[in-house]
Short mmCIF file of C-alpha atoms in Angstrom, two decimals:
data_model
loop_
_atom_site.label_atom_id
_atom_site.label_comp_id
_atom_site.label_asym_id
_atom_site.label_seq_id
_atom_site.Cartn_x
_atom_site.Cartn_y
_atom_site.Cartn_z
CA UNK A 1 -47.58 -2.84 106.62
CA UNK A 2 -48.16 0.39 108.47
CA UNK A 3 -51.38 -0.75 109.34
CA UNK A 4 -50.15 -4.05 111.05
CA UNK A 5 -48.12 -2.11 113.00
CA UNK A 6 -50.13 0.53 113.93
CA UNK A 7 -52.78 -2.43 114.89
CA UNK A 8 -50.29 -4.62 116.83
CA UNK A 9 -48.56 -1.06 118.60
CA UNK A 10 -52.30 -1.03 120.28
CA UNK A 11 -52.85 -4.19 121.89
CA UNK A 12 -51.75 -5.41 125.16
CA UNK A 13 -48.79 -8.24 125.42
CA UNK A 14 -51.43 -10.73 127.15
CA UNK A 15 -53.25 -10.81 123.79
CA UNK A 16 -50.33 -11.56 121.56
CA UNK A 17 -52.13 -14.96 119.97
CA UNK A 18 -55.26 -12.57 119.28
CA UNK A 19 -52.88 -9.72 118.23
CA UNK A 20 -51.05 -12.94 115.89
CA UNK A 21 -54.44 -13.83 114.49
CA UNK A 22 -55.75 -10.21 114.23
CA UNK A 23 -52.29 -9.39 112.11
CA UNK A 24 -52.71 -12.47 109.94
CA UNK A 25 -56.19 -11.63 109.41
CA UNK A 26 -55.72 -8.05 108.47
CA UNK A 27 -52.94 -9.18 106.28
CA UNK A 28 -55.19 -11.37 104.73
CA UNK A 29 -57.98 -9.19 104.11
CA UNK A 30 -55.39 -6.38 102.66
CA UNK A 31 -54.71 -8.91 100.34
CA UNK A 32 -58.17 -9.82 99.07
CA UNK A 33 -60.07 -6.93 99.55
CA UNK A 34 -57.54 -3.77 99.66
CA UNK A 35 -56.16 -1.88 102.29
CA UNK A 36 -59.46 0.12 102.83
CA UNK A 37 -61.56 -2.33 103.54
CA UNK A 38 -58.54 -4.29 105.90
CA UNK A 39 -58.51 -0.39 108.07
CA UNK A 40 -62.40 -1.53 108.39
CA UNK A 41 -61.79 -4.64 109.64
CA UNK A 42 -58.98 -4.19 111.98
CA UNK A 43 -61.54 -1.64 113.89
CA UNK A 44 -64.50 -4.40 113.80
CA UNK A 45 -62.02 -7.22 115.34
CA UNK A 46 -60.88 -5.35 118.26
CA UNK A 47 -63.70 -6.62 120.43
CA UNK A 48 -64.45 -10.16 118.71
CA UNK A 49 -63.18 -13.28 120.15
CA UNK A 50 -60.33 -15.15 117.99
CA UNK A 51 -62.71 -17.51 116.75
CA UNK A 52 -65.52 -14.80 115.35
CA UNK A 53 -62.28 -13.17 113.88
CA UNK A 54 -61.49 -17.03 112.55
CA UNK A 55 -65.06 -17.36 110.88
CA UNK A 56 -65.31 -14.19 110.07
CA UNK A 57 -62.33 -14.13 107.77
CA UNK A 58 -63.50 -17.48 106.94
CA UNK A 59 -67.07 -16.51 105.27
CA UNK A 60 -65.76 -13.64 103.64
CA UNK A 61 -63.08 -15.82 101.67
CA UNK A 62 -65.65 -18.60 100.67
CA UNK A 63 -68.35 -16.54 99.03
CA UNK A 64 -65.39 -13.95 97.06
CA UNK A 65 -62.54 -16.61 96.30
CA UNK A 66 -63.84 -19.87 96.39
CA UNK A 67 -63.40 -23.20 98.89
CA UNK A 68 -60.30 -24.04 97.49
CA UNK A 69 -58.74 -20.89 97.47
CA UNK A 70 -60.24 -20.22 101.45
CA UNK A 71 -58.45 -23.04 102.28
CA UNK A 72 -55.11 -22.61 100.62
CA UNK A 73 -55.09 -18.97 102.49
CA UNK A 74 -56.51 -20.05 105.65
CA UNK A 75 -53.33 -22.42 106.56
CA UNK A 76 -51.46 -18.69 107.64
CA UNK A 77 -54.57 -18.66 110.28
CA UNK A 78 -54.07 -20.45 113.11
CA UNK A 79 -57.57 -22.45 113.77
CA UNK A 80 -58.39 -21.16 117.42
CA UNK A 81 -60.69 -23.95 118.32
CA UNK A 82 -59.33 -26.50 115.49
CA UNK B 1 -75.07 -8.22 94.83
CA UNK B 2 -76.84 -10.06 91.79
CA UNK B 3 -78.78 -7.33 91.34
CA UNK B 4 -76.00 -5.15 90.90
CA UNK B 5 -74.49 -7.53 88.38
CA UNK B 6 -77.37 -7.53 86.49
CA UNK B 7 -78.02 -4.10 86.70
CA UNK B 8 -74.30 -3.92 85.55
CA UNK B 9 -74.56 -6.44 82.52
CA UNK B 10 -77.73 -4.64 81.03
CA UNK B 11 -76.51 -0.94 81.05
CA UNK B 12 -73.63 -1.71 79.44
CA UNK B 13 -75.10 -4.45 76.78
CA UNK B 14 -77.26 -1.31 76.40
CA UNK B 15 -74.30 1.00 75.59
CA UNK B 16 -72.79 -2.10 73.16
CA UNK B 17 -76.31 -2.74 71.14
CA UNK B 18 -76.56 1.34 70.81
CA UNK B 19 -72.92 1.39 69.65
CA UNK B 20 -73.68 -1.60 67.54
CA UNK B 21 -76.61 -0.05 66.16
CA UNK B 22 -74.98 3.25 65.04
CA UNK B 23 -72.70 1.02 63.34
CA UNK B 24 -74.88 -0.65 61.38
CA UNK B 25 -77.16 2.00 60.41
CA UNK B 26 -74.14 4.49 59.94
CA UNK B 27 -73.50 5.38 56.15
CA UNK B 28 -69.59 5.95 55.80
CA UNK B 29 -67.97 8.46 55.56
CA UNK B 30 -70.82 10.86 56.50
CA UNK B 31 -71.43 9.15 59.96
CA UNK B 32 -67.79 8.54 60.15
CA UNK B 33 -67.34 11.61 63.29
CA UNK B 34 -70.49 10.48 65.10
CA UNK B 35 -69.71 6.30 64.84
CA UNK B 36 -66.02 7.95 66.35
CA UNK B 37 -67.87 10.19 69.47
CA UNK B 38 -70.31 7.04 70.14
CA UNK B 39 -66.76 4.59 70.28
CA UNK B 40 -65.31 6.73 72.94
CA UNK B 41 -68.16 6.43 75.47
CA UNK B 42 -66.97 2.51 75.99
CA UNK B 43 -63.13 3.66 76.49
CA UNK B 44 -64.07 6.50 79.29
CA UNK B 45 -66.42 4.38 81.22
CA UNK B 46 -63.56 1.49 81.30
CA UNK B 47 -61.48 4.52 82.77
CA UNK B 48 -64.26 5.63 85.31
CA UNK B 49 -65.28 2.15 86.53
CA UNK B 50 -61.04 1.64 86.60
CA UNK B 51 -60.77 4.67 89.43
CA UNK B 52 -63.73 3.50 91.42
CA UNK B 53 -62.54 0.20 91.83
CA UNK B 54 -59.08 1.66 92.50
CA UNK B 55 -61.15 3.77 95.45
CA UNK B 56 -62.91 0.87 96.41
CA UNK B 57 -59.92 -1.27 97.55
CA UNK B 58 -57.74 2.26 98.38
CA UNK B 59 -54.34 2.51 97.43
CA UNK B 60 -51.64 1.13 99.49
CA UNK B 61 -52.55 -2.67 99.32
CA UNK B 62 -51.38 -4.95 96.52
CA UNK B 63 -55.07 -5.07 94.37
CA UNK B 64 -55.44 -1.74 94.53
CA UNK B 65 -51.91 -1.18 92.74
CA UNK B 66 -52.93 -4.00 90.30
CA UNK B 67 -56.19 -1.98 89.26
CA UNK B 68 -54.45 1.72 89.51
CA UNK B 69 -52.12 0.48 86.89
CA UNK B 70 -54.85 -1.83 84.97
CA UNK B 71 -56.42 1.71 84.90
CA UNK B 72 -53.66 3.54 83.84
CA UNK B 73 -53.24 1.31 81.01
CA UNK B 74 -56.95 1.97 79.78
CA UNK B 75 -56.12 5.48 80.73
CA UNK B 76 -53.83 5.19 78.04
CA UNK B 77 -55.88 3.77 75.46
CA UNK B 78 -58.90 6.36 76.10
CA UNK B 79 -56.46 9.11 75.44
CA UNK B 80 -54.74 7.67 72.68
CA UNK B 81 -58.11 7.48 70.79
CA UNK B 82 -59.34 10.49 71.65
CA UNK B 83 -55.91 11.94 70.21
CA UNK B 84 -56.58 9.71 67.27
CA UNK B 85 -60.03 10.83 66.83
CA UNK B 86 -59.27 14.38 67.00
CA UNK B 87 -56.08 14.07 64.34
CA UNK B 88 -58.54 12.44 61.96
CA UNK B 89 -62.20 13.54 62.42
CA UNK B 90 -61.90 17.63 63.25
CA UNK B 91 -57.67 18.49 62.10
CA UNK B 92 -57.69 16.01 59.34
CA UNK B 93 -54.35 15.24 59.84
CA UNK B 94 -53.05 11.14 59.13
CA UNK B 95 -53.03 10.07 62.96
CA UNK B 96 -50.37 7.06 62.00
CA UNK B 97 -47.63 7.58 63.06
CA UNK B 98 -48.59 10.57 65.66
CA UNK B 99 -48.06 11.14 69.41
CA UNK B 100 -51.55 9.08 69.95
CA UNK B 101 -49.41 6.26 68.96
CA UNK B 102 -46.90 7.26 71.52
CA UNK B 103 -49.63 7.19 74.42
CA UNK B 104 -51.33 4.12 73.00
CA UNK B 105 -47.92 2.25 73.60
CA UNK B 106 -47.49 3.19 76.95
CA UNK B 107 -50.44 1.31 78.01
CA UNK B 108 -48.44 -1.90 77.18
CA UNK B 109 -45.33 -1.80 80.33
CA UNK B 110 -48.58 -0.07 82.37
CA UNK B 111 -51.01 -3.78 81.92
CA UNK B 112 -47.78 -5.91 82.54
CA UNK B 113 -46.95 -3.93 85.62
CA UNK B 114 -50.61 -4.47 86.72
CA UNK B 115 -49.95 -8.35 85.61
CA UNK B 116 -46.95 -8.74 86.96
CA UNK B 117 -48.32 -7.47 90.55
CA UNK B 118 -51.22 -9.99 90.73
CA UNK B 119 -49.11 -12.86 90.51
CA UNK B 120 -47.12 -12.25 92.48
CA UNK B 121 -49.34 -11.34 95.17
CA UNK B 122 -51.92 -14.09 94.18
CA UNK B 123 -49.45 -16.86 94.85
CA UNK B 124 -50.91 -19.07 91.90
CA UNK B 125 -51.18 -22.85 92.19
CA UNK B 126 -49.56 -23.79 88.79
CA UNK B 127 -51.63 -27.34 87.84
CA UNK B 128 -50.78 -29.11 84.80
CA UNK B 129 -54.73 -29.04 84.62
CA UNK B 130 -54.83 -24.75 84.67
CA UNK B 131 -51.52 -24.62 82.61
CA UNK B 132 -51.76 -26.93 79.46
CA UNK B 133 -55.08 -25.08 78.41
CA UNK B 134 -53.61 -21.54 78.79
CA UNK B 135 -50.38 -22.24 77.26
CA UNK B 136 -52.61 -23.58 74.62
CA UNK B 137 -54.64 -20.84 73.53
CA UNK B 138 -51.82 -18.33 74.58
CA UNK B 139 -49.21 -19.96 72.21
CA UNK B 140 -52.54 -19.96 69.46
CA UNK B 141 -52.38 -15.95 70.52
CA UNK B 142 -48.74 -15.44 70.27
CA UNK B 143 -48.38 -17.07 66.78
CA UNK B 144 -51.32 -14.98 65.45
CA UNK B 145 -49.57 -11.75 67.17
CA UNK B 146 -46.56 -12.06 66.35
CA UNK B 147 -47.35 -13.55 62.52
CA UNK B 148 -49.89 -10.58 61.39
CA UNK B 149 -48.66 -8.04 64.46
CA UNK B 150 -44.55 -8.12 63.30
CA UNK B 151 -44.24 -9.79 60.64
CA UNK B 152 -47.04 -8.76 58.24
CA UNK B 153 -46.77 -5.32 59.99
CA UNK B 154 -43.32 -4.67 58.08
CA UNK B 155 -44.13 -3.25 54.83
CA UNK B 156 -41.06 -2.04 52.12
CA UNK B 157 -43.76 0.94 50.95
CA UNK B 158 -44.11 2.40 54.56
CA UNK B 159 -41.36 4.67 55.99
CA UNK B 160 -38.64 3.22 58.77
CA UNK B 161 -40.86 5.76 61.51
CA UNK B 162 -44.21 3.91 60.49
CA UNK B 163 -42.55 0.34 60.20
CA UNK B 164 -41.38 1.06 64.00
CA UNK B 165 -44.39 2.00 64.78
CA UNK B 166 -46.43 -0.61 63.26
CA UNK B 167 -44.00 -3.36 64.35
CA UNK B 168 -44.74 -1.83 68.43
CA UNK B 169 -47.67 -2.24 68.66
CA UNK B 170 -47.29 -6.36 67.52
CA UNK B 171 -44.86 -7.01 70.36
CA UNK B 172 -47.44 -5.12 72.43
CA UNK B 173 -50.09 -7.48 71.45
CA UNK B 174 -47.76 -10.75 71.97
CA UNK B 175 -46.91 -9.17 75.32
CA UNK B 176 -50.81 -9.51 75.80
CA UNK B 177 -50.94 -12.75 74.77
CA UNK B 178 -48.45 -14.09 76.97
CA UNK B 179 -50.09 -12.13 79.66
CA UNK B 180 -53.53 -13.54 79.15
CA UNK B 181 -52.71 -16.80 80.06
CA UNK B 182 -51.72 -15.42 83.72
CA UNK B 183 -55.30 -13.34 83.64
CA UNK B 184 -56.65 -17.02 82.95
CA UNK B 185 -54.27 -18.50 85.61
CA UNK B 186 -55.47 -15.66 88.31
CA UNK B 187 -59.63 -16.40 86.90
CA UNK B 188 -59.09 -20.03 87.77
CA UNK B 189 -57.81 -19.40 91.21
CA UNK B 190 -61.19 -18.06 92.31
CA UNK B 191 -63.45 -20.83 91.01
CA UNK B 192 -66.90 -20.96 92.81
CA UNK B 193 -65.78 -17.81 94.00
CA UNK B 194 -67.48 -14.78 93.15
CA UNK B 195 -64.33 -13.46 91.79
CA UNK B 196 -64.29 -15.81 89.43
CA UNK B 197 -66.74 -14.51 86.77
CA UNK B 198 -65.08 -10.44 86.99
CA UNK B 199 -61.73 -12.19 86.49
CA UNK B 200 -63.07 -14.08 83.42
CA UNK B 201 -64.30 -10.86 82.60
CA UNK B 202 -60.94 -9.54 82.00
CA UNK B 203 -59.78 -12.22 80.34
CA UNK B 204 -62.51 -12.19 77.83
CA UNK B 205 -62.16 -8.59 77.61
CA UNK B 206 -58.22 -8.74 76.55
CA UNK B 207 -59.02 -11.54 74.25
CA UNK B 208 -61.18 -9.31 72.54
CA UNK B 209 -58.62 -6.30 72.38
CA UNK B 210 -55.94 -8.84 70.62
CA UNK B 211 -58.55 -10.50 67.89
CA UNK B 212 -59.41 -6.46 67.17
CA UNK B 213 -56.44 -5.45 67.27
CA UNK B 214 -55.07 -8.27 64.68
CA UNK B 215 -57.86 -7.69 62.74
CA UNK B 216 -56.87 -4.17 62.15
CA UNK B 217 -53.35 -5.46 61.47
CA UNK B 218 -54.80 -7.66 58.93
CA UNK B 219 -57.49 -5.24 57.18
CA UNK B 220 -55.40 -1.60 58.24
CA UNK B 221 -56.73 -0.64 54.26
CA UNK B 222 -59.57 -1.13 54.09
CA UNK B 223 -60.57 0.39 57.49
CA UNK B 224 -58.69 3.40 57.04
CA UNK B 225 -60.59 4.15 53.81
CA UNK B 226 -63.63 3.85 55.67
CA UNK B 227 -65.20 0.65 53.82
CA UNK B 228 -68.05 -0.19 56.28
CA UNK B 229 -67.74 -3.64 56.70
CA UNK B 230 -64.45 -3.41 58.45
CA UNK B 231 -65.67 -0.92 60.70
CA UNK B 232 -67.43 -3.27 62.26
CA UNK B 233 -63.81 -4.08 64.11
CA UNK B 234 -64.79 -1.38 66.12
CA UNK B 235 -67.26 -3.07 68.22
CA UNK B 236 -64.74 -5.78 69.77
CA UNK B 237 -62.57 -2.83 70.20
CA UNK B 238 -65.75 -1.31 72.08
CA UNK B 239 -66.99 -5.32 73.73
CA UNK B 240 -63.74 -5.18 75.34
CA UNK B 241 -63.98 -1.74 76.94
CA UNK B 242 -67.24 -2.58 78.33
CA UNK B 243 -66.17 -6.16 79.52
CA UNK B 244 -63.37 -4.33 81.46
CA UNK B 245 -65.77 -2.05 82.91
CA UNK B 246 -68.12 -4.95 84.16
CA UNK B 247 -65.32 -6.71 85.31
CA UNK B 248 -63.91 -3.73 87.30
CA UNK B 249 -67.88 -2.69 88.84
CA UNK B 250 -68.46 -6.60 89.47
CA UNK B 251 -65.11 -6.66 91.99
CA UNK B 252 -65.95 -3.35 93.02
CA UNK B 253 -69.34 -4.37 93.99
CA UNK B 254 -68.06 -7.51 95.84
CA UNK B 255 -65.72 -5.36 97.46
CA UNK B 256 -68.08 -2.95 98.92
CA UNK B 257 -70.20 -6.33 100.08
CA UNK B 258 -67.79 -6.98 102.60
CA UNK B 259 -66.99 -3.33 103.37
CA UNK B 260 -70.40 -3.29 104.11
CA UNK B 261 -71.63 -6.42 106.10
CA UNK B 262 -69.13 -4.83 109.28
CA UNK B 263 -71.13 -1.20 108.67
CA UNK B 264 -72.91 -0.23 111.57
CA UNK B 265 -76.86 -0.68 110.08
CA UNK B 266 -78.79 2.59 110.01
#
């Protein structure tokens, strides 16, 4: 949690639906693949567009949990070019 | 990342067919101290593979609470048979009961904490399709359990202390039962996924810790007077150590995969 907030105490109001999609995708990858690896991440997606953050999260989930599972998870992550 | 697994899967099938082989060349009760130092290797690299996969995810999300407590639990275990081997092999004192029973018990509330975590941060699909077959084989567990584990533990000759004791560690071993069919639950969650065969992993693994540890309900005689053929329940005690430990470097390895694809190349 500390790290969402540090992450969305960082980012400028004009990118709140990146900062949303950033937060989900942090939260995400906390989940999955522990709060180290989600510190990682939230560095790497600072300068990625929301939809390399989108397939990013995306490939990761496929190859460790499975299509079914990716797609259960990805519903909290908005699509942004659905 | 397959290379790791397989580098994984043949060190430790190593450590089981060296284990296995002590075992079977072993003449009891000469050999009885060194088949005892070869058992603990399994236990202690369950622990060590535990805290590097705790490392690996880092402490403050959900999975890496799962796999601190997972660890603690096998912490547990390590300790309580190194206390055991040390009461019986160098003091020669009669480890049952003794305060290596104490620790062995606490791993119990430690692996249903760990459990309990991971489903409720996995957010489980419950299917009829998943469900039926783990109820299944965990009802086949519990009746097994709770039949040889409390039941057939009580016994008028032992003393109200060992009875207690005895009677523990079967509602330990239901309490495993009933938790393996959420380990299955959790393994089928991640099919296709390369969690999937790690998870299995640690199903398998706690499968084998309930058939040994029934077995040693069931045959607690013989085995404590050494006979060799029931030493041999060792070895699952020993295949589930090491399928803990593969489980545990597997998700640690996958882990590190993604740490590592956003790692600046050098």
């Amino acid at each position: 949690m500390q790290l969402l907030m540090n992450y969305t105490s960082t980012m400028n109001q004009s990118d709140s639906s990146k900062t949303e999609l950033v937060v989900a995708a942090i939260e995400i990858i906390s989940e999955n693949f522990g709060s180290y690896t989600a510190k990682l991440y939230q560095e790497y997606y600072m300068d990625k567009s929301p939809q390399q953050i989108y397939e990013s999260v995306q490939e990761l989930l496929n190859e460790v949990v499975g299509p079914t599972k990716t797609a259960e998870i990805l519903k909290k992550l908005n699509n942004p070019n659905p | 990342m397959k290379n790791k697994r397989l580098f994984f899967s043949l060190f430790l099938s190593l450590i089981f067919l060296f284990s296995a082989g002590m075992y079977y060349f072993a003449q009891f009760p000469d050999w009885f101290k060194i088949t005892q130092i070869i058992y603990l290797v399994s236990p202690f690299i369950a622990v060590l593979s535990g805290f590097y996969l705790v490392k690996t995810y880092g402490i403050g999300g959900s999975r890496g609470k799962v796999f601190l407590f997972f660890t603690l639990g096998l912490l547990a275990w390590f300790l309580g048979d190194v206390l055991w081997m040390l009461f019986s092999v160098f003091l020669d004192i009669d480890p049952f009961p003794s305060v290596a029973d104490v620790v062995y018990l606490i791993s119990y509330p430690l692996l249903l904490t760990s459990v309990l975590i991971e489903v409720f941060t996995n957010k489980i699909s419950w299917t009829a399709k998943k469900l039926v077959p783990a109820i299944l084989l965990s009802a086949f567990l519990i009746i097994f359990t709770s039949y040889y584990g409390i039941y057939y533990a009580y016994s008028t000759d032992a003393t109200m202390l060992e009875n207690i004791v005895s009677i523990a560690y079967g509602v330990g071993d239901t309490l495993i039962a009933v938790l393996i069919i959420f380990v299955l639950m959790v393994s089928l969650e991640y099919q296709k996924g390369q969690f999937f065969l790690p998870w299995i992993g640690l199903f398998m693994g706690m499968i084998f810790m309930v058939f040994a540890d029934i077995l040693y309900a069931v045959y607690y005689e013989p085995y404590g007077l050494l006979i060799k053929t029931y030493q041999y329940i060792d070895l699952l005690w020993i295949a589930s150590y090491l399928t803990f430990s593969y489980s545990q470097l597997c998700i640690a390895s996958i882990v590190k995969g993604a740490q590592d694809k956003i790692k600046p190349k050098k």
